[in-house]
Amino acid sequence: MSTTHVHLLLNHFPTVGFVMTIGLFAAAIVARSDQLKQASLVAFVGIALVAIPTYVTGNAAAERLCVAEPGEPCADPAVSRPLIERHEGAAVLSLAVMLTTAGFAWLGLWQQRRMRRVPAWNMAIIGVLSLLTMGLVARAANFGGEIRHPEVRAEQGPVSPEPTLARSIAQYVNDEAWTWIASETLHFIGLSLLVGIVLLIDLRALGVLRSVPFAALERLLPWAAIGFAVNIVTGMLFFVARPEFYTGNSAFYWKLIFVLLASANTLYFFFDEGWAASPGRDVRLFTKVVAASALVLWVGVMYWGSMLPFIGNSF
Amino acid sequence: MAFLEWLQQLPYSIWMNESSSLWAFPMFLFLHTLGMSIVAGGSAAIDFALLGLWPRDSLKSLKNIFPVLMVGFAVNAFTGVSIFMKDAATYGINLDLYIKLLFVLAGMVLLVVIRRRVFDNPEIDRVALPRNARVLAWASLACWTGAIIAGRLIAYVGPVPGL
């Protein structure tokens, strides 16, 4: 199985999966069901996270599909670089809007837990953003299909090369050295925020900080989410600027897998009943296992990130 | 400078510089990042608590985090000195490194001051916070942000090893 297979498999999540989630979200509003609402918010966040490896494996697939020097036609005359880059540009836009939707969905989960309800303004934002995402994803998917299916192309004949969003971002980051350095610095600040607060939560669950009330930790949680968001943005900026550093780098794929597992673990905490424990009380064993695995997973994310230049060729 | 040259020629420094093992320089760099996230991130959490993002009547419950931060600092002192030894002659004349060390020193001093003034007081959950607690928290956040920025820049400004 190659990264191309993975791309063709994963691309159903941001397309089909996202549409189904919008249906679930609408059903939750009609049925006034908190459980359905929470399920749809979790799905919005989860699908946006899966959209990251979908995007990343797309660049890996492109490198296999079009073997050519920059500016030259692809070795296989059936595909062309402008078609691939048009798909890439539409994909990066849809990914950005989808991740923004996921950010508000995460906030909704946090509000549901802390205030027992998601305010109407946030429900409206999630609704509008998810519809916008759906349109942008459909556009990206359509351009993706046209790479290999000339029969569905709207306009026949060769597509002229145009500067796309993804390549324009890459050009800017590569021309302006400070953007890379500033993003690296922000990436370190973001990881400190995330790890510092996750550490506090996990040490509470593991009993080192047993007298800490869980309600206090919930108040800090958005700062960990901000750190995570900063790192998604800066991390994707590195990838979009220099995909060739990462698509052949095994440490990068391990890092992605660990990010997904660690995020799933962190999302689980929204539903853990152990958090009802009052200050000074031990939590149940299962919660401790989840907390310990969260620490292992986030440290693993950092490990693979540190190894990017040493196992692969990136920095 | 003779001292820096001597430091760089020690067998340990040469191993750190020349070994291609993932357990040499790459592992030290990773541990340095891990230690940073514990010290800087943990300090930030304490600062947020002092700035009001924490129930006022349970500040004391955070006290046990301090030994964990000290372990993070010990890891970074050890890995930091080791990485310094690898290219002592170059790092030793990099002004930015000394700026970073000043931020780290100030951050650690603030951490100890915050523990003494706030968390060592057994009555802290019932009495008013010291008046300068908020100033200390903001200063601590500024120091760790400065340390991370200056630390990241060591790879780009001043004499940089390998460039």
GROMACS .gro file of C-alpha atoms in nm:
model
  478
    1MET     CA    1   0.000   0.000   0.000
    2SER     CA    2   0.143   0.336  -0.100
    3THR     CA    3   0.064   0.690   0.013
    4THR     CA    4  -0.151   0.720  -0.303
    5HIS     CA    5  -0.375   0.438  -0.175
    6VAL     CA    6  -0.397   0.615   0.160
    7HIS     CA    7  -0.496   0.941  -0.012
    8LEU     CA    8  -0.769   0.767  -0.214
    9LEU     CA    9  -0.897   0.599   0.102
   10LEU     CA   10  -0.884   0.902   0.332
   11ASN     CA   11  -1.043   1.149   0.089
   12HIS     CA   12  -1.385   1.002   0.169
   13PHE     CA   13  -1.373   1.140   0.522
   14PRO     CA   14  -1.358   1.512   0.442
   15THR     CA   15  -1.614   1.466   0.159
   16VAL     CA   16  -1.872   1.197   0.239
   17GLY     CA   17  -1.800   1.198   0.612
   18PHE     CA   18  -1.836   1.573   0.643
   19VAL     CA   19  -2.171   1.582   0.460
   20MET     CA   20  -2.304   1.308   0.688
   21THR     CA   21  -2.187   1.507   0.990
   22ILE     CA   22  -2.373   1.816   0.870
   23GLY     CA   23  -2.683   1.594   0.851
   24LEU     CA   24  -2.622   1.475   1.206
   25PHE     CA   25  -2.573   1.835   1.325
   26ALA     CA   26  -2.902   1.941   1.159
   27ALA     CA   27  -3.081   1.642   1.311
   28ALA     CA   28  -2.947   1.740   1.655
   29ILE     CA   29  -3.094   2.089   1.619
   30VAL     CA   30  -3.432   1.959   1.500
   31ALA     CA   31  -3.449   1.689   1.768
   32ARG     CA   32  -3.304   1.922   2.037
   33SER     CA   33  -3.075   1.639   2.139
   34ASP     CA   34  -2.757   1.719   2.333
   35GLN     CA   35  -2.616   1.375   2.266
   36LEU     CA   36  -2.661   1.405   1.889
   37LYS     CA   37  -2.513   1.753   1.905
   38GLN     CA   38  -2.207   1.631   2.093
   39ALA     CA   39  -2.166   1.342   1.850
   40SER     CA   40  -2.176   1.577   1.550
   41LEU     CA   41  -1.928   1.818   1.712
   42VAL     CA   42  -1.687   1.530   1.782
   43ALA     CA   43  -1.726   1.419   1.420
   44PHE     CA   44  -1.652   1.773   1.292
   45VAL     CA   45  -1.328   1.781   1.494
   46GLY     CA   46  -1.231   1.424   1.407
   47ILE     CA   47  -1.290   1.464   1.032
   48ALA     CA   48  -1.094   1.791   1.024
   49LEU     CA   49  -0.803   1.611   1.190
   50VAL     CA   50  -0.823   1.324   0.939
   51ALA     CA   51  -0.828   1.589   0.662
   52ILE     CA   52  -0.466   1.670   0.754
   53PRO     CA   53  -0.325   1.328   0.651
   54THR     CA   54  -0.562   1.342   0.353
   55TYR     CA   55  -0.397   1.665   0.243
   56VAL     CA   56  -0.045   1.544   0.319
   57THR     CA   57  -0.078   1.215   0.129
   58GLY     CA   58  -0.212   1.418  -0.165
   59ASN     CA   59   0.129   1.581  -0.207
   60ALA     CA   60   0.295   1.240  -0.179
   61ALA     CA   61   0.058   1.104  -0.447
   62ALA     CA   62   0.132   1.405  -0.670
   63GLU     CA   63   0.504   1.332  -0.654
   64ARG     CA   64   0.443   0.978  -0.779
   65LEU     CA   65   0.191   1.083  -1.039
   66CYS     CA   66   0.390   1.358  -1.205
   67VAL     CA   67   0.758   1.274  -1.226
   68ALA     CA   68   0.915   1.580  -1.386
   69GLU     CA   69   1.143   1.875  -1.329
   70PRO     CA   70   0.956   2.189  -1.214
   71GLY     CA   71   0.806   2.364  -1.516
   72GLU     CA   72   0.841   2.056  -1.738
   73PRO     CA   73   0.544   1.841  -1.850
   74CYS     CA   74   0.482   1.521  -1.649
   75ALA     CA   75   0.638   1.199  -1.775
   76ASP     CA   76   0.284   1.058  -1.810
   77PRO     CA   77   0.110   1.277  -2.075
   78ALA     CA   78  -0.235   1.185  -1.937
   79VAL     CA   79  -0.181   1.410  -1.631
   80SER     CA   80  -0.058   1.767  -1.604
   81ARG     CA   81   0.096   1.966  -1.321
   82PRO     CA   82  -0.147   2.261  -1.349
   83LEU     CA   83  -0.438   2.018  -1.290
   84ILE     CA   84  -0.265   1.875  -0.982
   85GLU     CA   85  -0.179   2.217  -0.846
   86ARG     CA   86  -0.535   2.342  -0.901
   87HIS     CA   87  -0.654   2.051  -0.686
   88GLU     CA   88  -0.386   2.128  -0.425
   89GLY     CA   89  -0.483   2.496  -0.411
   90ALA     CA   90  -0.854   2.417  -0.365
   91ALA     CA   91  -0.762   2.154  -0.105
   92VAL     CA   92  -0.554   2.390   0.111
   93LEU     CA   93  -0.839   2.644   0.117
   94SER     CA   94  -1.098   2.382   0.212
   95LEU     CA   95  -0.864   2.241   0.478
   96ALA     CA   96  -0.817   2.586   0.634
   97VAL     CA   97  -1.193   2.649   0.653
   98MET     CA   98  -1.259   2.294   0.776
   99LEU     CA   99  -1.003   2.334   1.057
  100THR     CA  100  -1.165   2.665   1.153
  101THR     CA  101  -1.503   2.487   1.169
  102ALA     CA  102  -1.340   2.224   1.388
  103GLY     CA  103  -1.203   2.496   1.617
  104PHE     CA  104  -1.555   2.629   1.682
  105ALA     CA  105  -1.688   2.272   1.717
  106TRP     CA  106  -1.422   2.209   1.985
  107LEU     CA  107  -1.531   2.530   2.160
  108GLY     CA  108  -1.889   2.400   2.141
  109LEU     CA  109  -1.789   2.075   2.313
  110TRP     CA  110  -1.613   2.276   2.581
  111GLN     CA  111  -1.916   2.503   2.630
  112GLN     CA  112  -2.152   2.205   2.642
  113ARG     CA  113  -1.947   2.054   2.922
  114ARG     CA  114  -1.881   2.370   3.121
  115MET     CA  115  -2.213   2.554   3.074
  116ARG     CA  116  -2.436   2.258   2.984
  117ARG     CA  117  -2.527   2.424   2.653
  118VAL     CA  118  -2.371   2.561   2.333
  119PRO     CA  119  -2.466   2.930   2.291
  120ALA     CA  120  -2.678   3.011   1.985
  121TRP     CA  121  -2.406   3.229   1.834
  122ASN     CA  122  -2.162   2.939   1.827
  123MET     CA  123  -2.423   2.701   1.682
  124ALA     CA  124  -2.482   2.959   1.406
  125ILE     CA  125  -2.107   2.995   1.335
  126ILE     CA  126  -2.061   2.617   1.320
  127GLY     CA  127  -2.361   2.585   1.088
  128VAL     CA  128  -2.245   2.856   0.844
  129LEU     CA  129  -1.880   2.745   0.846
  130SER     CA  130  -1.970   2.379   0.793
  131LEU     CA  131  -2.182   2.464   0.486
  132LEU     CA  132  -1.901   2.680   0.348
  133THR     CA  133  -1.655   2.395   0.414
  134MET     CA  134  -1.883   2.152   0.232
  135GLY     CA  135  -1.886   2.371  -0.079
  136LEU     CA  136  -1.509   2.419  -0.075
  137VAL     CA  137  -1.444   2.047  -0.020
  138ALA     CA  138  -1.677   1.960  -0.309
  139ARG     CA  139  -1.479   2.199  -0.531
  140ALA     CA  140  -1.146   2.046  -0.422
  141ALA     CA  141  -1.280   1.693  -0.473
  142ASN     CA  142  -1.407   1.787  -0.820
  143PHE     CA  143  -1.065   1.923  -0.922
  144GLY     CA  144  -0.909   1.606  -0.779
  145GLY     CA  145  -1.128   1.384  -0.996
  146GLU     CA  146  -1.042   1.585  -1.306
  147ILE     CA  147  -0.672   1.495  -1.266
  148ARG     CA  148  -0.738   1.140  -1.384
  149HIS     CA  149  -1.078   1.173  -1.554
  150PRO     CA  150  -1.062   1.395  -1.863
  151GLU     CA  151  -1.424   1.299  -1.944
  152VAL     CA  152  -1.558   1.500  -1.648
  153ARG     CA  153  -1.352   1.813  -1.706
  154ALA     CA  154  -1.565   2.124  -1.748
  155GLU     CA  155  -1.335   2.273  -2.008
  156GLN     CA  156  -1.156   2.045  -2.252
  157GLY     CA  157  -0.799   2.095  -2.366
  158PRO     CA  158  -0.492   2.174  -2.156
  159VAL     CA  159  -0.532   2.378  -1.836
  160SER     CA  160  -0.304   2.680  -1.831
  161PRO     CA  161  -0.070   2.707  -1.533
  162GLU     CA  162  -0.193   2.964  -1.281
  163PRO     CA  163  -0.053   3.060  -0.942
  164THR     CA  164  -0.262   2.857  -0.692
  165LEU     CA  165  -0.319   2.935  -0.325
  166ALA     CA  166  -0.092   2.653  -0.201
  167ARG     CA  167   0.196   2.745  -0.433
  168SER     CA  168   0.156   3.118  -0.357
  169ILE     CA  169   0.182   3.051   0.018
  170ALA     CA  170   0.487   2.831  -0.049
  171GLN     CA  171   0.649   3.100  -0.262
  172TYR     CA  172   0.596   3.362   0.010
  173VAL     CA  173   0.731   3.144   0.293
  174ASN     CA  174   1.033   3.039   0.088
  175ASP     CA  175   1.113   3.395  -0.028
  176GLU     CA  176   1.078   3.551   0.316
  177ALA     CA  177   1.311   3.363   0.550
  178TRP     CA  178   1.166   3.530   0.862
  179THR     CA  179   0.828   3.359   0.810
  180TRP     CA  180   0.988   3.016   0.857
  181ILE     CA  181   1.183   3.122   1.167
  182ALA     CA  182   0.881   3.299   1.319
  183SER     CA  183   0.664   2.991   1.257
  184GLU     CA  184   0.921   2.765   1.422
  185THR     CA  185   0.928   2.992   1.727
  186LEU     CA  186   0.547   2.999   1.746
  187HIS     CA  187   0.547   2.619   1.707
  188PHE     CA  188   0.764   2.592   2.022
  189ILE     CA  189   0.549   2.838   2.217
  190GLY     CA  190   0.236   2.647   2.109
  191LEU     CA  191   0.377   2.312   2.214
  192SER     CA  192   0.478   2.452   2.554
  193LEU     CA  193   0.123   2.579   2.618
  194LEU     CA  194  -0.028   2.248   2.509
  195VAL     CA  195   0.212   2.023   2.699
  196GLY     CA  196   0.214   2.240   3.012
  197ILE     CA  197  -0.164   2.220   3.051
  198VAL     CA  198  -0.195   1.857   2.940
  199LEU     CA  199   0.072   1.774   3.199
  200LEU     CA  200  -0.135   1.942   3.471
  201ILE     CA  201  -0.449   1.748   3.372
  202ASP     CA  202  -0.270   1.415   3.353
  203LEU     CA  203  -0.084   1.467   3.682
  204ARG     CA  204  -0.423   1.539   3.846
  205ALA     CA  205  -0.570   1.220   3.707
  206LEU     CA  206  -0.260   1.019   3.803
  207GLY     CA  207  -0.279   1.146   4.162
  208VAL     CA  208   0.031   1.372   4.179
  209LEU     CA  209  -0.196   1.679   4.203
  210ARG     CA  210  -0.488   1.498   4.365
  211SER     CA  211  -0.633   1.802   4.542
  212VAL     CA  212  -0.676   1.996   4.214
  213PRO     CA  213  -1.047   2.038   4.123
  214PHE     CA  214  -1.127   1.926   3.767
  215ALA     CA  215  -1.339   2.240   3.715
  216ALA     CA  216  -1.019   2.445   3.744
  217LEU     CA  217  -0.852   2.238   3.474
  218GLU     CA  218  -1.147   2.288   3.242
  219ARG     CA  219  -1.095   2.662   3.261
  220LEU     CA  220  -0.733   2.622   3.142
  221LEU     CA  221  -0.825   2.381   2.862
  222PRO     CA  222  -0.892   2.649   2.593
  223TRP     CA  223  -0.531   2.765   2.632
  224ALA     CA  224  -0.410   2.416   2.549
  225ALA     CA  225  -0.644   2.422   2.247
  226ILE     CA  226  -0.498   2.758   2.139
  227GLY     CA  227  -0.149   2.608   2.159
  228PHE     CA  228  -0.268   2.312   1.950
  229ALA     CA  229  -0.430   2.543   1.693
  230VAL     CA  230  -0.114   2.754   1.663
  231ASN     CA  231   0.083   2.436   1.597
  232ILE     CA  232  -0.160   2.304   1.337
  233VAL     CA  233  -0.137   2.634   1.148
  234THR     CA  234   0.242   2.669   1.169
  235GLY     CA  235   0.294   2.297   1.108
  236MET     CA  236   0.081   2.303   0.793
  237LEU     CA  237   0.267   2.616   0.682
  238PHE     CA  238   0.596   2.421   0.692
  239PHE     CA  239   0.439   2.137   0.496
  240VAL     CA  240   0.276   2.355   0.230
  241ALA     CA  241   0.600   2.551   0.184
  242ARG     CA  242   0.823   2.246   0.142
  243PRO     CA  243   0.622   1.925   0.097
  244GLU     CA  244   0.928   1.748  -0.044
  245PHE     CA  245   1.086   1.767   0.305
  246TYR     CA  246   0.807   1.559   0.456
  247THR     CA  247   0.636   1.332   0.204
  248GLY     CA  248   0.923   1.081   0.209
  249ASN     CA  249   1.000   1.119   0.580
  250SER     CA  250   0.887   0.830   0.802
  251ALA     CA  251   0.927   1.041   1.119
  252PHE     CA  252   0.667   1.281   0.974
  253TYR     CA  253   0.407   1.007   0.922
  254TRP     CA  254   0.470   0.874   1.273
  255LYS     CA  255   0.426   1.224   1.407
  256LEU     CA  256   0.090   1.257   1.226
  257ILE     CA  257  -0.029   0.921   1.363
  258PHE     CA  258   0.068   1.026   1.716
  259VAL     CA  259  -0.105   1.365   1.675
  260LEU     CA  260  -0.428   1.189   1.569
  261LEU     CA  261  -0.413   0.938   1.855
  262ALA     CA  262  -0.327   1.206   2.111
  263SER     CA  263  -0.611   1.429   1.986
  264ALA     CA  264  -0.860   1.142   2.006
  265ASN     CA  265  -0.739   1.074   2.358
  266THR     CA  266  -0.785   1.441   2.453
  267LEU     CA  267  -1.134   1.454   2.298
  268TYR     CA  268  -1.228   1.153   2.507
  269PHE     CA  269  -1.173   1.356   2.823
  270PHE     CA  270  -1.486   1.557   2.738
  271PHE     CA  271  -1.689   1.246   2.814
  272ASP     CA  272  -1.490   1.087   3.096
  273GLU     CA  273  -1.697   1.040   3.409
  274GLY     CA  274  -1.384   1.034   3.620
  275TRP     CA  275  -1.383   1.414   3.589
  276ALA     CA  276  -1.679   1.426   3.824
  277ALA     CA  277  -1.443   1.324   4.106
  278SER     CA  278  -1.422   1.591   4.375
  279PRO     CA  279  -1.087   1.744   4.482
  280GLY     CA  280  -0.872   1.503   4.681
  281ARG     CA  281  -1.055   1.197   4.546
  282ASP     CA  282  -0.879   0.940   4.330
  283VAL     CA  283  -1.020   0.883   3.981
  284ARG     CA  284  -1.106   0.540   3.848
  285LEU     CA  285  -0.837   0.322   3.689
  286PHE     CA  286  -0.959   0.370   3.331
  287THR     CA  287  -0.922   0.749   3.357
  288LYS     CA  288  -0.568   0.700   3.487
  289VAL     CA  289  -0.483   0.479   3.191
  290VAL     CA  290  -0.617   0.743   2.951
  291ALA     CA  291  -0.416   1.015   3.130
  292ALA     CA  292  -0.094   0.811   3.122
  293SER     CA  293  -0.140   0.730   2.754
  294ALA     CA  294  -0.202   1.101   2.680
  295LEU     CA  295   0.138   1.184   2.829
  296VAL     CA  296   0.307   0.907   2.630
  297LEU     CA  297   0.136   1.016   2.307
  298TRP     CA  298   0.215   1.389   2.335
  299VAL     CA  299   0.577   1.315   2.428
  300GLY     CA  300   0.578   1.085   2.124
  301VAL     CA  301   0.454   1.371   1.904
  302MET     CA  302   0.747   1.579   2.027
  303TYR     CA  303   0.989   1.291   1.975
  304TRP     CA  304   0.890   1.242   1.610
  305GLY     CA  305   0.893   1.616   1.556
  306SER     CA  306   1.248   1.637   1.694
  307MET     CA  307   1.356   1.347   1.473
  308LEU     CA  308   1.231   1.509   1.148
  309PRO     CA  309   1.577   1.636   1.044
  310PHE     CA  310   1.760   1.325   1.161
  311ILE     CA  311   1.545   1.040   1.029
  312GLY     CA  312   1.443   1.233   0.717
  313ASN     CA  313   1.574   1.536   0.535
  314SER     CA  314   1.354   1.811   0.681
  315PHE     CA  315   1.425   2.072   0.944
  316MET     CA  316   3.874   3.107   2.426
  317ALA     CA  317   4.133   2.841   2.504
  318PHE     CA  318   3.886   2.703   2.760
  319LEU     CA  319   3.610   2.678   2.496
  320GLU     CA  320   3.849   2.498   2.257
  321TRP     CA  321   3.949   2.260   2.535
  322LEU     CA  322   3.583   2.195   2.621
  323GLN     CA  323   3.501   2.118   2.260
  324GLN     CA  324   3.788   1.867   2.233
  325LEU     CA  325   3.677   1.653   2.530
  326PRO     CA  326   3.584   1.297   2.426
  327TYR     CA  327   3.223   1.360   2.537
  328SER     CA  328   3.196   1.671   2.317
  329ILE     CA  329   3.346   1.491   2.019
  330TRP     CA  330   3.103   1.201   2.065
  331MET     CA  331   2.814   1.448   2.076
  332ASN     CA  332   2.940   1.621   1.763
  333GLU     CA  333   3.039   1.327   1.548
  334SER     CA  334   2.818   1.032   1.645
  335SER     CA  335   2.553   0.959   1.385
  336SER     CA  336   2.346   0.768   1.644
  337LEU     CA  337   1.990   0.887   1.713
  338TRP     CA  338   2.083   0.845   2.081
  339ALA     CA  339   2.349   1.116   2.061
  340PHE     CA  340   2.268   1.474   1.956
  341PRO     CA  341   1.912   1.404   1.827
  342MET     CA  342   1.807   1.249   2.161
  343PHE     CA  343   1.960   1.538   2.357
  344LEU     CA  344   1.781   1.791   2.137
  345PHE     CA  345   1.449   1.607   2.189
  346LEU     CA  346   1.500   1.591   2.567
  347HIS     CA  347   1.581   1.963   2.565
  348THR     CA  348   1.249   2.032   2.388
  349LEU     CA  349   1.065   1.807   2.633
  350GLY     CA  350   1.225   1.982   2.932
  351MET     CA  351   1.139   2.321   2.779
  352SER     CA  352   0.774   2.229   2.741
  353ILE     CA  353   0.756   2.115   3.105
  354VAL     CA  354   0.932   2.420   3.253
  355ALA     CA  355   0.791   2.689   3.020
  356GLY     CA  356   0.446   2.530   2.981
  357GLY     CA  357   0.415   2.440   3.350
  358SER     CA  358   0.523   2.792   3.453
  359ALA     CA  359   0.268   2.939   3.212
  360ALA     CA  360  -0.006   2.728   3.374
  361ILE     CA  361   0.095   2.859   3.719
  362ASP     CA  362   0.100   3.216   3.582
  363PHE     CA  363  -0.247   3.175   3.429
  364ALA     CA  364  -0.368   3.051   3.768
  365LEU     CA  365  -0.227   3.361   3.943
  366LEU     CA  366  -0.384   3.584   3.677
  367GLY     CA  367  -0.731   3.458   3.765
  368LEU     CA  368  -0.789   3.150   3.548
  369TRP     CA  369  -0.814   2.933   3.858
  370PRO     CA  370  -1.060   2.910   4.149
  371ARG     CA  371  -0.925   3.145   4.414
  372ASP     CA  372  -0.986   2.896   4.696
  373SER     CA  373  -0.773   2.613   4.560
  374LEU     CA  374  -0.442   2.766   4.453
  375LYS     CA  375  -0.261   2.552   4.709
  376SER     CA  376  -0.361   2.238   4.518
  377LEU     CA  377  -0.107   2.338   4.250
  378LYS     CA  378   0.188   2.325   4.488
  379ASN     CA  379   0.303   1.975   4.390
  380ILE     CA  380   0.370   2.088   4.033
  381PHE     CA  381   0.690   2.269   4.140
  382PRO     CA  382   0.908   1.957   4.189
  383VAL     CA  383   0.799   1.839   3.841
  384LEU     CA  384   0.916   2.170   3.692
  385MET     CA  385   1.247   2.134   3.877
  386VAL     CA  386   1.299   1.793   3.716
  387GLY     CA  387   1.231   1.954   3.376
  388PHE     CA  388   1.486   2.224   3.455
  389ALA     CA  389   1.747   1.965   3.562
  390VAL     CA  390   1.698   1.777   3.233
  391ASN     CA  391   1.749   2.099   3.040
  392ALA     CA  392   2.054   2.208   3.237
  393PHE     CA  393   2.217   1.873   3.159
  394THR     CA  394   2.113   1.849   2.793
  395GLY     CA  395   2.183   2.220   2.738
  396VAL     CA  396   2.540   2.197   2.872
  397SER     CA  397   2.595   1.882   2.664
  398ILE     CA  398   2.477   2.051   2.344
  399PHE     CA  399   2.690   2.355   2.428
  400MET     CA  400   3.002   2.136   2.466
  401LYS     CA  401   2.951   1.993   2.117
  402ASP     CA  402   3.029   2.333   1.959
  403ALA     CA  403   3.163   2.526   2.258
  404ALA     CA  404   3.393   2.751   2.054
  405THR     CA  405   3.100   2.871   1.839
  406TYR     CA  406   2.817   2.881   2.096
  407GLY     CA  407   3.053   3.042   2.349
  408ILE     CA  408   3.076   3.361   2.140
  409ASN     CA  409   2.707   3.372   2.040
  410LEU     CA  410   2.551   3.676   2.212
  411ASP     CA  411   2.199   3.541   2.155
  412LEU     CA  412   2.276   3.235   2.368
  413TYR     CA  413   2.364   3.459   2.663
  414ILE     CA  414   2.041   3.656   2.613
  415LYS     CA  415   1.851   3.328   2.629
  416LEU     CA  416   2.038   3.223   2.945
  417LEU     CA  417   1.944   3.554   3.110
  418PHE     CA  418   1.576   3.493   3.029
  419VAL     CA  419   1.598   3.137   3.167
  420LEU     CA  420   1.774   3.257   3.483
  421ALA     CA  421   1.514   3.531   3.537
  422GLY     CA  422   1.232   3.281   3.469
  423MET     CA  423   1.369   3.035   3.726
  424VAL     CA  424   1.421   3.310   3.987
  425LEU     CA  425   1.062   3.426   3.934
  426LEU     CA  426   0.939   3.066   3.969
  427VAL     CA  427   1.112   3.033   4.307
  428VAL     CA  428   0.987   3.376   4.419
  429ILE     CA  429   0.629   3.283   4.320
  430ARG     CA  430   0.654   2.958   4.514
  431ARG     CA  431   0.790   3.132   4.825
  432ARG     CA  432   0.549   3.426   4.819
  433VAL     CA  433   0.233   3.243   4.720
  434PHE     CA  434   0.245   2.868   4.740
  435ASP     CA  435   0.458   2.826   5.055
  436ASN     CA  436   0.199   3.023   5.252
  437PRO     CA  437  -0.026   2.757   5.412
  438GLU     CA  438  -0.308   3.013   5.447
  439ILE     CA  439  -0.294   3.127   5.082
  440ASP     CA  440  -0.639   2.993   4.993
  441ARG     CA  441  -0.796   3.206   5.267
  442VAL     CA  442  -0.592   3.529   5.261
  443ALA     CA  443  -0.540   3.789   4.986
  444LEU     CA  444  -0.272   3.728   4.723
  445PRO     CA  445   0.049   3.932   4.761
  446ARG     CA  446   0.001   4.260   4.579
  447ASN     CA  447   0.273   4.195   4.324
  448ALA     CA  448   0.149   3.843   4.236
  449ARG     CA  449   0.005   3.956   3.902
  450VAL     CA  450   0.324   4.142   3.813
  451LEU     CA  451   0.529   3.831   3.892
  452ALA     CA  452   0.299   3.619   3.671
  453TRP     CA  453   0.323   3.855   3.373
  454ALA     CA  454   0.702   3.882   3.415
  455SER     CA  455   0.728   3.503   3.424
  456LEU     CA  456   0.523   3.468   3.102
  457ALA     CA  457   0.743   3.731   2.937
  458CYS     CA  458   1.066   3.557   3.044
  459TRP     CA  459   0.965   3.215   2.910
  460THR     CA  460   0.841   3.363   2.584
  461GLY     CA  461   1.170   3.551   2.555
  462ALA     CA  462   1.370   3.238   2.636
  463ILE     CA  463   1.191   3.038   2.363
  464ILE     CA  464   1.234   3.314   2.103
  465ALA     CA  465   1.602   3.369   2.185
  466GLY     CA  466   1.658   2.992   2.202
  467ARG     CA  467   1.507   2.930   1.861
  468LEU     CA  468   1.714   3.215   1.715
  469ILE     CA  469   2.044   3.056   1.826
  470ALA     CA  470   2.015   2.846   1.509
  471TYR     CA  471   1.995   3.159   1.293
  472VAL     CA  472   2.183   3.460   1.439
  473GLY     CA  473   2.540   3.514   1.552
  474PRO     CA  474   2.800   3.250   1.475
  475VAL     CA  475   2.602   2.932   1.403
  476PRO     CA  476   2.771   2.589   1.416
  477GLY     CA  477   2.781   2.411   1.085
  478LEU     CA  478   2.713   2.717   0.870
   0.00000   0.00000   0.00000
